Coordinates of C-alpha atoms and ligand atoms in Angstrom, one line a residue:
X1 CA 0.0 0.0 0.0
X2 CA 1.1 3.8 -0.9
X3 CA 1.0 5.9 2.1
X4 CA 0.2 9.4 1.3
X5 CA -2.3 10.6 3.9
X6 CA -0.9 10.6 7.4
X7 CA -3.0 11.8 10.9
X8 CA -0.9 11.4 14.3
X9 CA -3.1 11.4 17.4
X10 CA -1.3 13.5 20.1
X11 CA 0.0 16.9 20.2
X12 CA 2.8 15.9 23.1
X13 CA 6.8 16.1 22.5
X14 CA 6.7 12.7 20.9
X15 CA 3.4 13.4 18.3
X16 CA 4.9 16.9 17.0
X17 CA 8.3 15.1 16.6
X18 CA 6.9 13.1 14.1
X19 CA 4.3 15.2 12.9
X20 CA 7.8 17.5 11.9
X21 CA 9.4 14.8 10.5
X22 CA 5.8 13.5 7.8
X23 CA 5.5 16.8 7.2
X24 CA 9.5 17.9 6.4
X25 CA 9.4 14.5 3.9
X26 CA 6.3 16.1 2.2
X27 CA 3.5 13.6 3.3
X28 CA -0.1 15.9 4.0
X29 CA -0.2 15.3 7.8
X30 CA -3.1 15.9 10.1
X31 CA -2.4 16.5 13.8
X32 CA -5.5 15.3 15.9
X33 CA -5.9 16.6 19.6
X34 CA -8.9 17.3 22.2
X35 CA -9.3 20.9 21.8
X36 CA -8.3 24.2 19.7
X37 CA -5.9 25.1 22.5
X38 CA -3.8 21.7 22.7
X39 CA -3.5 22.3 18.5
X40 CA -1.8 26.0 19.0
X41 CA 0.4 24.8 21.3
X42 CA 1.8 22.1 19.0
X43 CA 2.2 24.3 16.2
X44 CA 4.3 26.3 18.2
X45 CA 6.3 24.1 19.1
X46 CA 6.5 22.2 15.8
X47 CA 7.3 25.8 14.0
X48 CA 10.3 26.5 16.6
X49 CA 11.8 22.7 16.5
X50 CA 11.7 23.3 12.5
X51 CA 13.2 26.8 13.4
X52 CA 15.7 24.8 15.3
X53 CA 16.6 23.2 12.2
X54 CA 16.8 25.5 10.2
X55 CA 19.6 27.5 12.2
X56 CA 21.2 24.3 12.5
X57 CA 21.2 23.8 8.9
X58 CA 19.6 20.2 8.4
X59 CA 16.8 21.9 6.5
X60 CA 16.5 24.8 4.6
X61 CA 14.4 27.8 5.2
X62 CA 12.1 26.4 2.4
X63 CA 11.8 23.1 3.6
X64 CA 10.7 24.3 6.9
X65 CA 7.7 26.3 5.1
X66 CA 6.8 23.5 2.7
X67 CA 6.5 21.6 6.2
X68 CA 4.1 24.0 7.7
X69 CA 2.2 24.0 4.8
X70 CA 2.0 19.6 4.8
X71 CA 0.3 20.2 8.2
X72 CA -3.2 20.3 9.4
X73 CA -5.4 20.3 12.6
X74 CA -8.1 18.5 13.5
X75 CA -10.0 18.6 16.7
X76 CA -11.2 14.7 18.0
X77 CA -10.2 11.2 16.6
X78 CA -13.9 10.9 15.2
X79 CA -13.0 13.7 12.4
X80 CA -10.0 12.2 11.1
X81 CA -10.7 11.5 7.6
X82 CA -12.1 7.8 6.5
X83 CA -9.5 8.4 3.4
X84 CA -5.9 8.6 5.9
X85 CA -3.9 5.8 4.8
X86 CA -1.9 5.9 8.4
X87 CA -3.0 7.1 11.6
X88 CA -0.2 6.9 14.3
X89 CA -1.1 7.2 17.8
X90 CA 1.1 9.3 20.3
X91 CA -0.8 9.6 23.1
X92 CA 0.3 9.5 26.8
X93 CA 0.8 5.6 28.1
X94 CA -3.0 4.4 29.3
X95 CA -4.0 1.5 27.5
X96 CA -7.6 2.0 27.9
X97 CA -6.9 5.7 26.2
X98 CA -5.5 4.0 23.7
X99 CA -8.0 1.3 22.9
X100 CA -10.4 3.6 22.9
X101 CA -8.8 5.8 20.3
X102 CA -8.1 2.5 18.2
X103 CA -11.8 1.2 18.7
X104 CA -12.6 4.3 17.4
X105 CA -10.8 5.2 14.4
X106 CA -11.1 1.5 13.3
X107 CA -14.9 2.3 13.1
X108 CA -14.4 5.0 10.8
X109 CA -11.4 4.4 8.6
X110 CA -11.2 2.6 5.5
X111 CA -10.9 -0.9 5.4
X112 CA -6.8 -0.9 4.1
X113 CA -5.9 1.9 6.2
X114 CA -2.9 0.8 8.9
X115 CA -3.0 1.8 12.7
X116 CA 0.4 2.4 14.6
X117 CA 1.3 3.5 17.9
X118 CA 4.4 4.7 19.0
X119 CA 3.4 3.2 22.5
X120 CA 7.2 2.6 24.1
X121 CA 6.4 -0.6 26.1
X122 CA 3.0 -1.5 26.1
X123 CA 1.9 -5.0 23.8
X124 CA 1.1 -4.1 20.3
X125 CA -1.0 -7.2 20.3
X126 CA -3.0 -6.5 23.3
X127 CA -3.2 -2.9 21.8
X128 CA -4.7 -3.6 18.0
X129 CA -8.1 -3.8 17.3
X130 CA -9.8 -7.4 17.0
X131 CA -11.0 -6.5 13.8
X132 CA -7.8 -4.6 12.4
X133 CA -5.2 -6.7 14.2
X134 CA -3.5 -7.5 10.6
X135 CA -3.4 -3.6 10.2
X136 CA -1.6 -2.6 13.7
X137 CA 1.8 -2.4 14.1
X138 CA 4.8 -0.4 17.0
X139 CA 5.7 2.5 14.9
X140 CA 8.4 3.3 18.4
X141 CA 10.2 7.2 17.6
X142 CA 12.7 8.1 19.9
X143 CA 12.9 11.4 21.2
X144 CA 13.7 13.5 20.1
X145 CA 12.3 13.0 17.1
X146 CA 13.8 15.1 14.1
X147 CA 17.2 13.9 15.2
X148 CA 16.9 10.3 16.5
X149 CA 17.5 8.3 13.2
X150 CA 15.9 4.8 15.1
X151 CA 12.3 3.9 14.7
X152 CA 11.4 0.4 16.2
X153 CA 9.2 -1.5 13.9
X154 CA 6.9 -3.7 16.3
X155 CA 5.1 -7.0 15.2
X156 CA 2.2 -8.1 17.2
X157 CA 1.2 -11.2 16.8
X158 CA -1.3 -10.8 13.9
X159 CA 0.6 -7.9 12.0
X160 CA 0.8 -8.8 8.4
X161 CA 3.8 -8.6 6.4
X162 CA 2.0 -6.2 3.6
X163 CA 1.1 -4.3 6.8
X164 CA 5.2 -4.6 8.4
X165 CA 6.2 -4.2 4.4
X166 CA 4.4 -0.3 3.9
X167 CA 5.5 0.9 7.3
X168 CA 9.0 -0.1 6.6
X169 CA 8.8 2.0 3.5
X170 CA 7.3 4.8 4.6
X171 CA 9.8 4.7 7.7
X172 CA 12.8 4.9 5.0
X173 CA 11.0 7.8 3.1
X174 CA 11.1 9.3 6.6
X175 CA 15.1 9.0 6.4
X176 CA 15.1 7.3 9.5
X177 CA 15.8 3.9 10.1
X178 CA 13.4 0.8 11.0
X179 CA 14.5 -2.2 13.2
X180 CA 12.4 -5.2 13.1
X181 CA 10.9 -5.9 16.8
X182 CA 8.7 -9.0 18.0
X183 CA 6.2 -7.9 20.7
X184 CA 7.8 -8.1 23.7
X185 CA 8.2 -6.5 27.1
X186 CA 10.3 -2.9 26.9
X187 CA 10.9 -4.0 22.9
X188 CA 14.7 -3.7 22.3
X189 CA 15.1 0.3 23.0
X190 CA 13.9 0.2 26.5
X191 CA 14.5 -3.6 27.4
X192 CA 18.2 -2.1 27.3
X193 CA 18.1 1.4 28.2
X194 CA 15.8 1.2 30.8
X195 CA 17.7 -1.5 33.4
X196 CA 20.9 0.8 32.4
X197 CA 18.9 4.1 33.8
X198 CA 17.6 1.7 36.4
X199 CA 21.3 0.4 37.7
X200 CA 22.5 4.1 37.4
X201 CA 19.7 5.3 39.9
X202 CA 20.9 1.8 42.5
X203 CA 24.7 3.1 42.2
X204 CA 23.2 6.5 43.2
X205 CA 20.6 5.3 45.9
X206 CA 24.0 2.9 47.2
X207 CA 26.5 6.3 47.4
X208 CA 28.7 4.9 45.1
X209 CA 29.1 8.0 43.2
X210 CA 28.0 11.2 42.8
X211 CA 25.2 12.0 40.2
X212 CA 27.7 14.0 38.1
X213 CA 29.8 11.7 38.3
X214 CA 27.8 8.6 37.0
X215 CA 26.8 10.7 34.2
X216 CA 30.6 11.1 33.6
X217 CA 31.6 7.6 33.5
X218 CA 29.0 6.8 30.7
X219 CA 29.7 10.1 28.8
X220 CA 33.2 10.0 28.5
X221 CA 33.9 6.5 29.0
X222 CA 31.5 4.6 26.5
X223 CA 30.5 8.3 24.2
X224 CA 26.9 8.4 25.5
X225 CA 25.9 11.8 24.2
X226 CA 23.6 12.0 28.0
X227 CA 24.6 10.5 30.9
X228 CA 21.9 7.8 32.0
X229 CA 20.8 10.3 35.5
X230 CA 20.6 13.1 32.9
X231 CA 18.9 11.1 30.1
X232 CA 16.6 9.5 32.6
X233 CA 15.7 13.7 33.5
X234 CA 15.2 13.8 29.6
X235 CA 12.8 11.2 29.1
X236 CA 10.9 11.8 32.3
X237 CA 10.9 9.7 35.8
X238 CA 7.1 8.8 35.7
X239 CA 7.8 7.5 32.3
X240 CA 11.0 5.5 33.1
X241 CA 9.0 3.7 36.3
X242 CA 6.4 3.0 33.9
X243 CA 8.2 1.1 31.4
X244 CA 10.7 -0.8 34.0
X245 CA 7.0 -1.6 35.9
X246 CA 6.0 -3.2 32.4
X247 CA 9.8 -5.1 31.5
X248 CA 9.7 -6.2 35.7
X249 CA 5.8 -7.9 35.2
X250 CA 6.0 -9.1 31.8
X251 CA 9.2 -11.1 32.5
X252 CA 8.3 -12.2 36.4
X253 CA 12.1 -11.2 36.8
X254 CA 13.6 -9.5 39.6
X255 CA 16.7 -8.1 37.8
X256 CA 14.0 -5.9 36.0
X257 CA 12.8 -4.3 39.8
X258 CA 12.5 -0.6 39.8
X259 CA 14.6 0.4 42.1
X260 CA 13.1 2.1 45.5
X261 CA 14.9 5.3 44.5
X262 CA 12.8 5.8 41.2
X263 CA 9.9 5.2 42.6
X264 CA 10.6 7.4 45.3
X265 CA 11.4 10.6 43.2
X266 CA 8.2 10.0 41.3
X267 CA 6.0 10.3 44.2
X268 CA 7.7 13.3 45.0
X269 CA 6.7 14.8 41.9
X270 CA 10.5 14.9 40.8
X271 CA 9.8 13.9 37.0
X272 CA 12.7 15.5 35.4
X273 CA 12.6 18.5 33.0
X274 CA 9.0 18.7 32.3
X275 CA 8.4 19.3 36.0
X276 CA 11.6 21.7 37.1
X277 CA 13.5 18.6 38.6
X278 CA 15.1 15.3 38.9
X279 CA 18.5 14.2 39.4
X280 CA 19.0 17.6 38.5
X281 CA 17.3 21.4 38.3
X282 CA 16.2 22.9 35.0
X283 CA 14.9 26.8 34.9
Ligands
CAA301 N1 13.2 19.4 17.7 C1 12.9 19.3 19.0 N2 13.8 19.3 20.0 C2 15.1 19.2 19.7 C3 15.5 19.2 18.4 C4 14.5 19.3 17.4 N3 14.8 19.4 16.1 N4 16.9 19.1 18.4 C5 17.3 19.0 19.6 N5 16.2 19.0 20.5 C6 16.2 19.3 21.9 C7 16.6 18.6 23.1 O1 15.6 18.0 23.7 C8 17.1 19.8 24.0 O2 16.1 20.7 24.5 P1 16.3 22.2 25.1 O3 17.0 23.1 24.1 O4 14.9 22.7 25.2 O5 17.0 22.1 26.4 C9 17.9 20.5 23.1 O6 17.2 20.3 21.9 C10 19.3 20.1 23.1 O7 19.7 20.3 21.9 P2 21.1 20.9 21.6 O8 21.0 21.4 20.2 O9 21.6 21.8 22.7 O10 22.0 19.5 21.7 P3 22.5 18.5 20.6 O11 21.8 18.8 19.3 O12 23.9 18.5 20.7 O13 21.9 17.1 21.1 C11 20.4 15.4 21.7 C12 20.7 16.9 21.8 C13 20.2 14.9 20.3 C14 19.2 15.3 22.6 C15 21.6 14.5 22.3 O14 22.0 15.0 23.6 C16 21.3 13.0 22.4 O15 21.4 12.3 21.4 N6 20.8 12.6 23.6 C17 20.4 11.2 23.8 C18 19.0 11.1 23.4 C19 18.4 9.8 23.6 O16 19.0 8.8 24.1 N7 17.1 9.6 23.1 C20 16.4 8.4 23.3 C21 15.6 8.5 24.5 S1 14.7 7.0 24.8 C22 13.3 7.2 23.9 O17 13.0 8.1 23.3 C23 12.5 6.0 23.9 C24 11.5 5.8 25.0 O18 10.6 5.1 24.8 C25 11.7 6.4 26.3

């Protein structure tokens, strides 16, 4: 199947990163959120990321307007278009938020059109819709998106190969590249990273190091462009004990327990960046 038409559910970092990079590769891209207010934000944020660019020189100051022009708004997953050939879902991580929005859109789209989700760790097979299950696939960004060349290509346990096939495509015409996943726990991405963030936070908890210091040891001595304390701040503590909560009960495996730490910040409301602080402040 040609993909042309492209809607992505979700006007959050993750959604506008790959709004920006449909719309920068010249596919007609809908971005579909709850209300008129959720939409501006977006666009302000996906106009200065493409701003961002732009200074950086990755894309020129025409690319970045053509992009604009590839995007549109649409308020409520029941208006997306019966015609979009793709509809990837960015949502925050609630599976019943996410069913629903599947249930829905499966309703209403053509019968070829393909469902994603860039869920990063709950099953793409518990996720699809019975009736599109063929048709659903882990379309798994990383963040952030315009520079992040990975996208994690996730086979639940109906997904077709025409359906694996055209997301695989489109993923190239993206310029990024796709990585072939079965449908487990935490994927590959975050079956890895996330017991490294998780071991980092123990050697902190323990007073083995410093947090500066951990970050050091991974940054200069195996060229991680974050430390893990620092990337963990990136990504967001809620989100981290989410997806170690997911690798720890799909496996029954204590080597993948949270650590007390972790859980401890995020009760505290120490998320990271988005909230003002983690392992460390932000303005
Ligand atoms: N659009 C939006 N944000 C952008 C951007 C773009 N085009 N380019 C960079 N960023 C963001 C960063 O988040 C950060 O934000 P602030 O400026 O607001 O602080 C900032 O830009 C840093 O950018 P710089 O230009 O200063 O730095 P850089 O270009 O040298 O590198 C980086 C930034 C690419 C993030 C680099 O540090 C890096 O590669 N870090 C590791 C990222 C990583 O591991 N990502 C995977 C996370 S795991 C994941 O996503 C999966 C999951 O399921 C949890």
């Amino acid at each position: 199947m040609d993909i042309k038409r492209v809607a992505v559910v979700g006007g959050g970092t993750m959604g506008n990163g790959i709004v920006t990079v449909f719309a920068i590769n010249g596919y007609d891209v809908t971005l579909v959120e709850t209300q008129q207010e959720f939409l501006e934000r977006a666009i302000k944020n996906i106009t200065s990321s493409l701003e961002r660019m732009v200074k950086k020189e990755t894309i020129s100051e025409e690319v970045k307007s053509a992009a604009l022009k590839n995007i549109s708004t649409r308020i409520g997953v029941e208006n997306v278009d019966p015609n979009t050939d793709l509809v990837v879902e960015a949502v925050y991580e609630d599976k019943g938020v996410k069913t629903s929005i599947f249930n829905k859109l499966d309703g209403l789209l053509k019968a070829e059109s393909i469902l994603a989700s860039n869920t990063s760790s709950i099953s793409i097979t518990e996720l699809a819709p019975k009736n599109r299950a063929d048709k659903f696939i882990g379309m798994h960004f990383m963040n952030p998106v315009p520079v992040m060349k990975l996208v994690e290509l996730i086979r639940g346990y109906s997904t077709s190969d025409d359906t694996y096939n055209a997301i695989k495509e489109t993923t190239l015409k993206l310029n990024k590249v796709p990585v072939e996943v079965q449908d487990y726990p935490g994927f590959i991405a975050n079956r890895i990273l996330m017991p490294m963030i998780n071991e980092a936070i123990y050697a902190l908890m323990e007073g083995v190091a410093t947090k500066e210091d951990i970050d050091s040891v991974m940054k200069l001595g195996m060229a991680h462009p974050m430390g893990p304390l620092t990337l963990a701040d990136f990504i967001g503590l809620d989100v981290c004990l989410a997806i170690m909560t997911v690798i720890f009960d799909g496996y029954n495996d204590s080597k993948y327990r949270p650590c007390p730490l972790l859980k401890k910040m995020v009760a505290a409301g120490k998320l990271g960046r988005k909230s003002g602080e983690g392992f460390y402040r932000y303005e």
